Amino acid sequence: MGELTTDIKYLKGVGPKRAELLTRELGIETIGDLISLYPFRYIDRSSIQTIASISQDVASIQIRGKVVSRTLYGPSSSIVKTDSDKIHFNAAKRLSVIVEDDTGRMEMVFFKGIRWNYERLQPGQTFIFFGKPSEFNGRFNIVHPEVDEPQEGNMSQGVLTGVYPSTEKLKNAGITGKVMCKLQSAALSLCLPEITETLPDYILGDLALCSRQYAIKNIHFPADAYALQKATRRLKFEELFLLQLSLLKQKYIRSRSENGILMPKVGPDFNACFEALPYQLTGAQQRVIKEIRADLMSGRQMNRLLQGDVGSGKTLVAVLSCLLATGNGYQTCIMAPTEVLAQQHYANIQKYLSPTSIRCALLTGSSTVKERREIHAGLEDGSIGLIVGTHALLEDNVIFKNLGLAVIDEQHRFGVDQRAKLWGKGPEIDSSGGRQAPHVLVMTATPIPRTLAMTVYGDLDVSVIDEMPPGRKPVRTTLHTPAKMPAVYNFMRSEIAKGRQVFVVYPMIFENEKLDLSNLEQGYEDIMKEFPLPQYKTAMVHGQQTSEVKNFNMDAFASGRANILVSTTVIEVGVDVPNASVMVIMSAERFGLSQLHQLRGRVGRGAADSHCILIRDYKTSKESLQRLELMCRTENGFEIAEEDMKMRGPGDLEGTMQSGLPISLNIASLAKDGIILGEARAYAQKILEADPSLSDPRNERLAFELRREKYKVRDYSKIS
Ligand code: ADP
Ligand code: MG
């Protein structure tokens, strides 16, 4: 026993050197870690192709070939001399092995392990070669093929062989796919008896899941395709189920605790604001406000995520929520990720608040010392009812008298620690300085696919505004190559002649800011040539400008002084210029779909017909084209987010949300396993309803699993 936790270096075939590499490259420290490294795909090794049948567009081929000749090449393809028996391996840079089958010949190329392969691949002998073919000078070759002896009875017992994640360094150190299979086989024969069941028998029976032991064995060495399918389903379910169970358990615990600030009243300010609105709330806005009001009256702390497309009217919902809190004598804050956004919020919010008696203030990095002093005082004595601001709100010297509700806009732009700071700013509840947590409403215009929301925000309540205010016109989206630019310029001129404004956006890829910046600057010059002063004015905004320069340029556009804004994605979030009717996006294929959707949301906010013009590079991959065509087809943010996740995997979305997943998934994929996730969540819910603390002996295994580090998920209720 105890093999699972044994240091990987003691596994047969590993040793200290390989162990170090396995740890560094794949995070494998113990034999158990190795077993948790599952294949990411499987190859059917039962089929052997002929050399004549090779074509370039296959991912891998397997041929049975006899070695014809071996040649060692030195630098610049000089042939390394082989005198009588002395071979100068040190001078060799490349080994070329010609192999043949009944249909033809091809080359196998090795840059590493030259001596070993040279000695092993003796002319006249037959081997199985496996790898990705590439075409070179009209002939096919395989660089670093996997080489197997053709005898029966080698590693792959079944016909399906797992392919494991690997790295260049591992391969160079001789940990090839075949070696990895050998290590897994050794690890399994040592540990299989130790692999215990994690799910209660009644669940296994209920859902017809295979045992954990069967699953682990067959995920590595599937007996057949059916066994692999059973193993995969079992392991994916387990992973998603335990995660949901842990998230939902937290939610249950919180929903039972009664420490939320109680806000039963509506108050005159809410009504004053509401009655002065020049329009009706949309059905979705009404529903969400009801949900929030119910939270505020529940005696439990609210932790609600409000999702809604750009322009769906989240700000108004935020303001009305704040007025519910102020109506009960509490202070509120609305925090935005950038100064420009905070200013814009402030301007809009002041309009909403004008019929009320609420004192509102703006605190940002550029507030003057004098302004700060007044604001700090107003927050401490409680006279400021609603403060709008940036990160500046989080500073230690910003002390509220009694913060009752914190609204965080575009929450993914805030780090976890920053959000945690808000937590300590609630009302004091005891003389020792203990504070009661404010209610928290986080808003996002990045529609998060349902499966991801279930996981990332599994313990939050989610409200969705899925209805646009009336009068918003659809944005016409079209896709072109740069050949169309002259026509695009003409179109821009005609729109500007009508008094409209135009965004021109360039991609920013963070690996190479200098290059991106020069793209942008080149683009700016192009635009300046096409749209010369004094007839046209063009402003430029990018992430490397100081905030004064950025604000100045942004303001030039927002106020209508500039006709064109050339920028990177810094305008992505929130900025509201209703007069802008055209959005031109350059190298559109380099943006994520969700990002394009955000950008497109910048136009179509006014009365005019709006246009989004996507310019793609000539060389755009098929997948990118499909993504861009989807943009032209739909304006539904959720549909786009789902597609984006399917096409790119959730990784990028996590990136854009920064908060990431509460745990990392080993086998399940949020993009592909939505159905299993739904099942897992429903099942977890059912179990917790009957046994919220998992104290029923039947659920003993579950309670045990949730104590594992892996499922100790971050508590979002405490940080967001
Ligand atoms: P979001 O923050 O969700 O992007 P905003 O709150 O900025 O959206 O609202 C976008 C625009 O729609 C604003 O000009 C706002 O005044 C307007 N608006 C909000 N709610 C309604 C409504 N129910 N009817 C008409 N217009 C509305
Ligand atoms: Mg907004």
Coordinates of N, CA and C in Angstrom, one line a residue, residues 478-557:
T478 N -20.6 42.9 -41.9 CA -20.1 42.3 -43.1 C -18.6 42.0 -43.0
L479 N -18.2 41.1 -43.8 CA -16.8 40.6 -43.8 C -16.1 40.8 -45.1
H480 N -14.9 41.4 -45.1 CA -14.2 41.7 -46.3 C -12.7 41.4 -46.2
T481 N -12.0 41.4 -47.3 CA -10.6 41.4 -47.3 C -10.1 42.8 -47.5
P482 N -8.8 43.0 -47.3 CA -8.2 44.4 -47.4 C -8.5 45.0 -48.8
A483 N -8.7 44.1 -49.8 CA -9.0 44.7 -51.1 C -10.1 45.6 -51.1
K484 N -11.0 45.5 -50.2 CA -12.2 46.3 -50.1 C -12.0 47.6 -49.4
M485 N -10.8 47.9 -48.9 CA -10.5 49.1 -48.1 C -11.0 50.4 -48.8
P486 N -10.6 50.5 -50.1 CA -11.0 51.8 -50.7 C -12.5 52.0 -50.6
A487 N -13.3 51.0 -50.8 CA -14.8 51.1 -50.6 C -15.2 51.4 -49.2
V488 N -14.4 50.8 -48.3 CA -14.7 51.1 -46.8 C -14.4 52.5 -46.5
Y489 N -13.3 53.1 -47.0 CA -13.0 54.5 -46.8 C -14.1 55.4 -47.4
N490 N -14.6 55.0 -48.5 CA -15.7 55.8 -49.1 C -16.9 55.8 -48.3
F491 N -17.2 54.6 -47.7 CA -18.4 54.5 -46.9 C -18.2 55.3 -45.6
M492 N -17.0 55.3 -45.0 CA -16.7 56.1 -43.8 C -16.9 57.5 -44.1
R493 N -16.4 58.0 -45.3 CA -16.6 59.4 -45.7 C -18.1 59.8 -45.8
S494 N -18.9 58.9 -46.3 CA -20.3 59.2 -46.5 C -21.0 59.2 -45.1
E495 N -20.6 58.4 -44.2 CA -21.2 58.4 -42.9 C -20.8 59.6 -42.1
I496 N -19.5 60.0 -42.2 CA -19.0 61.2 -41.5 C -19.7 62.4 -42.1
A497 N -19.9 62.4 -43.4 CA -20.7 63.5 -44.0 C -22.1 63.7 -43.4
K498 N -22.6 62.5 -43.0 CA -23.9 62.6 -42.3 C -23.8 63.0 -40.8
G499 N -22.6 63.3 -40.4 CA -22.4 63.7 -39.0 C -22.1 62.6 -38.1
R500 N -21.9 61.4 -38.6 CA -21.6 60.2 -37.7 C -20.1 60.1 -37.4
Q501 N -19.8 59.2 -36.5 CA -18.4 58.9 -36.1 C -18.1 57.4 -36.4
V502 N -16.8 57.2 -36.5 CA -16.3 55.9 -36.9 C -15.2 55.4 -35.9
F503 N -15.3 54.1 -35.5 CA -14.3 53.4 -34.8 C -13.4 52.6 -35.8
V504 N -12.1 52.7 -35.6 CA -11.3 51.7 -36.4 C -10.4 51.0 -35.4
V505 N -10.6 49.7 -35.3 CA -9.9 49.0 -34.2 C -8.8 48.0 -34.8
Y506 N -7.7 48.0 -34.1 CA -6.6 47.1 -34.5 C -6.4 46.1 -33.4
P507 N -6.0 44.9 -33.7 CA -5.8 43.9 -32.7 C -4.6 44.2 -31.9
M508 N -4.6 43.7 -30.6 CA -3.4 43.9 -29.8 C -3.2 42.5 -29.2
I509 N -2.0 42.0 -29.6 CA -1.6 40.7 -29.0 C -0.5 40.9 -28.1
F510 N -0.6 40.5 -26.9 CA 0.3 41.0 -25.8 C 1.7 40.5 -26.0
E511 N 1.9 39.4 -26.7 CA 3.3 38.9 -26.8 C 4.2 39.9 -27.4
N512 N 3.7 40.7 -28.3 CA 4.6 41.6 -29.0 C 4.0 43.0 -29.1
E513 N 4.1 43.7 -28.0 CA 3.4 45.0 -28.0 C 4.0 46.0 -29.0
K514 N 5.3 45.9 -29.1 CA 6.0 46.8 -30.0 C 5.4 46.7 -31.5
L515 N 5.3 45.4 -31.9 CA 4.9 45.1 -33.2 C 3.4 45.6 -33.4
D516 N 2.6 45.3 -32.4 CA 1.2 45.7 -32.4 C 1.1 47.2 -32.5
L517 N 1.9 47.8 -31.7 CA 1.9 49.3 -31.7 C 2.2 49.8 -33.1
S518 N 3.2 49.2 -33.7 CA 3.6 49.8 -35.0 C 2.5 49.5 -36.0
N519 N 1.8 48.4 -35.9 CA 0.6 48.1 -36.7 C -0.4 49.2 -36.6
L520 N -0.6 49.6 -35.3 CA -1.6 50.6 -35.0 C -1.2 51.9 -35.5
E521 N 0.1 52.2 -35.3 CA 0.6 53.5 -35.8 C 0.6 53.6 -37.3
Q522 N 0.9 52.5 -38.0 CA 0.8 52.5 -39.4 C -0.7 52.7 -39.8
G523 N -1.5 52.0 -39.1 CA -3.0 52.2 -39.4 C -3.4 53.6 -39.3
Y524 N -2.9 54.2 -38.2 CA -3.3 55.6 -37.9 C -2.8 56.5 -39.1
E525 N -1.6 56.3 -39.5 CA -1.0 57.1 -40.7 C -1.9 56.9 -41.9
D526 N -2.3 55.6 -42.2 CA -3.1 55.3 -43.3 C -4.4 56.1 -43.3
I527 N -5.0 56.1 -42.1 CA -6.3 56.8 -41.9 C -6.0 58.3 -42.1
M528 N -4.9 58.8 -41.6 CA -4.7 60.3 -41.7 C -4.5 60.7 -43.1
K529 N -3.9 59.7 -43.9 CA -3.8 60.0 -45.4 C -5.1 60.1 -46.1
E530 N -6.0 59.1 -45.7 CA -7.3 59.1 -46.3 C -8.2 60.2 -45.8
F531 N -8.0 60.5 -44.6 CA -8.9 61.5 -43.9 C -8.1 62.7 -43.4
P532 N -7.6 63.5 -44.3 CA -6.6 64.5 -43.9 C -7.3 65.7 -43.1
L533 N -6.5 66.3 -42.3 CA -6.8 67.5 -41.6 C -6.9 68.6 -42.7
P534 N -7.6 69.7 -42.5 CA -8.5 70.0 -41.4 C -9.9 69.4 -41.5
Q535 N -10.1 68.8 -42.7 CA -11.5 68.4 -43.0 C -12.0 67.3 -41.9
Y536 N -11.0 66.4 -41.7 CA -11.3 65.3 -40.7 C -10.4 65.4 -39.5
K537 N -10.9 64.9 -38.4 CA -10.1 64.8 -37.2 C -10.1 63.3 -36.7
T538 N -8.9 62.8 -36.5 CA -8.7 61.4 -36.1 C -8.0 61.4 -34.7
A539 N -8.5 60.7 -33.8 CA -7.9 60.5 -32.5 C -7.4 59.0 -32.4
M540 N -6.3 58.8 -31.6 CA -5.8 57.5 -31.4 C -5.7 57.2 -29.9
V541 N -6.1 56.0 -29.6 CA -6.0 55.5 -28.2 C -5.4 54.1 -28.1
H542 N -4.4 53.9 -27.3 CA -3.9 52.6 -27.1 C -3.4 52.4 -25.6
G543 N -3.2 51.2 -25.3 CA -2.9 50.8 -23.9 C -1.6 51.4 -23.4
Q544 N -0.7 51.9 -24.3 CA 0.6 52.3 -23.8 C 0.7 53.8 -23.6
Q545 N -0.5 54.5 -23.8 CA -0.5 55.9 -23.5 C -0.7 56.1 -22.0
T546 N -0.3 57.3 -21.6 CA -0.5 57.6 -20.2 C -2.0 57.8 -20.0
S547 N -2.6 57.7 -18.8 CA -4.0 57.9 -18.7 C -4.5 59.3 -19.1
E548 N -3.6 60.3 -18.9 CA -4.1 61.6 -19.4 C -4.3 61.7 -20.9
V549 N -3.3 61.1 -21.6 CA -3.3 61.2 -23.1 C -4.5 60.3 -23.5
K550 N -4.7 59.2 -22.9 CA -5.8 58.3 -23.3 C -7.1 59.0 -23.1
N551 N -7.3 59.6 -21.9 CA -8.5 60.3 -21.6 C -8.8 61.4 -22.5
F552 N -7.7 62.2 -22.8 CA -7.8 63.3 -23.7 C -8.4 62.9 -25.1
N553 N -7.7 61.8 -25.6 CA -8.1 61.4 -27.0 C -9.5 60.8 -27.0
M554 N -9.8 60.0 -25.9 CA -11.1 59.4 -25.8 C -12.1 60.4 -25.7
D555 N -11.8 61.4 -25.0 CA -12.8 62.5 -24.8 C -13.0 63.2 -26.1
A556 N -11.9 63.4 -26.9 CA -12.1 64.1 -28.2 C -13.1 63.4 -29.0
F557 N -13.1 62.1 -28.9 CA -14.0 61.3 -29.7 C -15.4 61.3 -29.1

